[in-house]
Coordinates of C-alpha atoms in Angstrom, one line a residue:
X270 CA -2.0 6.8 101.1
X271 CA -3.1 9.8 103.2
X272 CA -6.0 11.9 102.2
X273 CA -5.8 15.6 102.9
X274 CA -8.8 17.9 102.7
X275 CA -7.9 21.4 101.3
X276 CA -10.5 24.0 102.1
X277 CA -10.2 27.6 100.9
X278 CA -12.5 29.9 98.9
X279 CA -9.5 31.0 96.9
X280 CA -9.2 28.5 94.0
X281 CA -5.6 29.5 93.3
X282 CA -4.5 28.6 96.8
X283 CA -6.4 25.2 96.6
X284 CA -4.7 24.5 93.3
X285 CA -1.2 25.4 94.5
X286 CA -1.6 23.2 97.7
X287 CA -3.0 20.4 95.6
X288 CA 0.1 20.5 93.3
X289 CA 2.5 20.4 96.2
X290 CA 0.7 17.7 98.1
X291 CA 0.0 15.3 95.2
X292 CA 3.6 15.6 94.0
X293 CA 4.6 14.3 97.5
X294 CA 2.2 11.3 97.1
X295 CA -0.8 12.6 99.1
X296 CA -4.4 12.3 97.8
X297 CA -6.4 15.5 98.1
X298 CA -10.0 16.5 98.4
X299 CA -11.0 20.0 97.6
X300 CA -13.7 22.2 99.3
X301 CA -14.4 25.8 98.6
X302 CA -16.6 26.8 101.6
X303 CA -17.2 25.6 105.1
X304 CA -20.2 23.6 104.3
X305 CA -18.4 21.6 101.6
X306 CA -15.5 21.0 104.1
X307 CA -17.9 19.7 106.8
X308 CA -19.6 17.3 104.3
X309 CA -16.2 16.0 103.1
X310 CA -15.1 15.2 106.7
X311 CA -18.5 13.6 107.5
X312 CA -18.1 11.4 104.4
X313 CA -15.1 9.9 106.0
X314 CA -11.6 8.9 105.0
X315 CA -9.9 12.3 105.6
X316 CA -6.6 12.1 107.5
X317 CA -5.8 15.8 107.7
X318 CA -7.7 19.1 107.1
X319 CA -6.0 22.2 105.8
X320 CA -8.6 25.0 106.3
X321 CA -8.9 28.7 105.7
X322 CA -10.5 30.7 108.5
X323 CA -12.5 33.2 106.5
X324 CA -14.8 31.4 104.1
X325 CA -18.4 31.7 102.8
X326 CA -21.4 29.8 104.2
X327 CA -19.5 28.7 107.3
X328 CA -16.2 30.1 108.6
X329 CA -13.3 27.9 109.5
X330 CA -13.8 28.3 113.3
X331 CA -17.4 27.0 113.0
X332 CA -16.4 24.1 110.8
X333 CA -13.6 23.2 113.3
X334 CA -16.1 23.2 116.2
X335 CA -18.5 21.0 114.3
X336 CA -15.8 18.6 113.2
X337 CA -14.7 18.3 116.8
X338 CA -18.1 17.1 117.8
X339 CA -17.6 13.8 116.0
X340 CA -13.9 13.5 114.9
X341 CA -10.4 13.9 116.1
X342 CA -8.9 14.4 112.6
X343 CA -6.0 16.9 112.7
X344 CA -6.8 20.4 111.5
X345 CA -4.3 23.0 110.4
X346 CA -5.9 26.4 110.1
X347 CA -4.6 28.6 107.2
X348 CA -5.1 32.3 107.6
X349 CA -3.6 35.7 106.8
X350 CA -4.9 37.0 110.1
X351 CA -2.1 37.7 112.6
X352 CA -3.9 39.0 115.7
X353 CA -2.9 37.2 118.9
X354 CA -6.5 36.3 119.7
X355 CA -6.8 34.5 116.4
X356 CA -3.7 32.5 117.1
X357 CA -5.0 31.6 120.5
X358 CA -8.4 30.6 119.2
X359 CA -6.7 28.3 116.7

């Protein structure tokens, strides 16, 4: 079973994604800020990261950079930002 990390500071978004993913048979881990997300990935066993860009303690871009120092886990950035430079950075 694949384990997906859902990281967003909006609890409603995390809950909605968890409902959709678990109904499809995925296991989920929740994080509500960048530091919690980094700790979850470092603990191991994460197959995919769904992460918001704008979060407290550490933003999604910083978490992504730190994850890449030690892991190749796929990361999908979730954001309401639509500027071209944000898309290119992702």
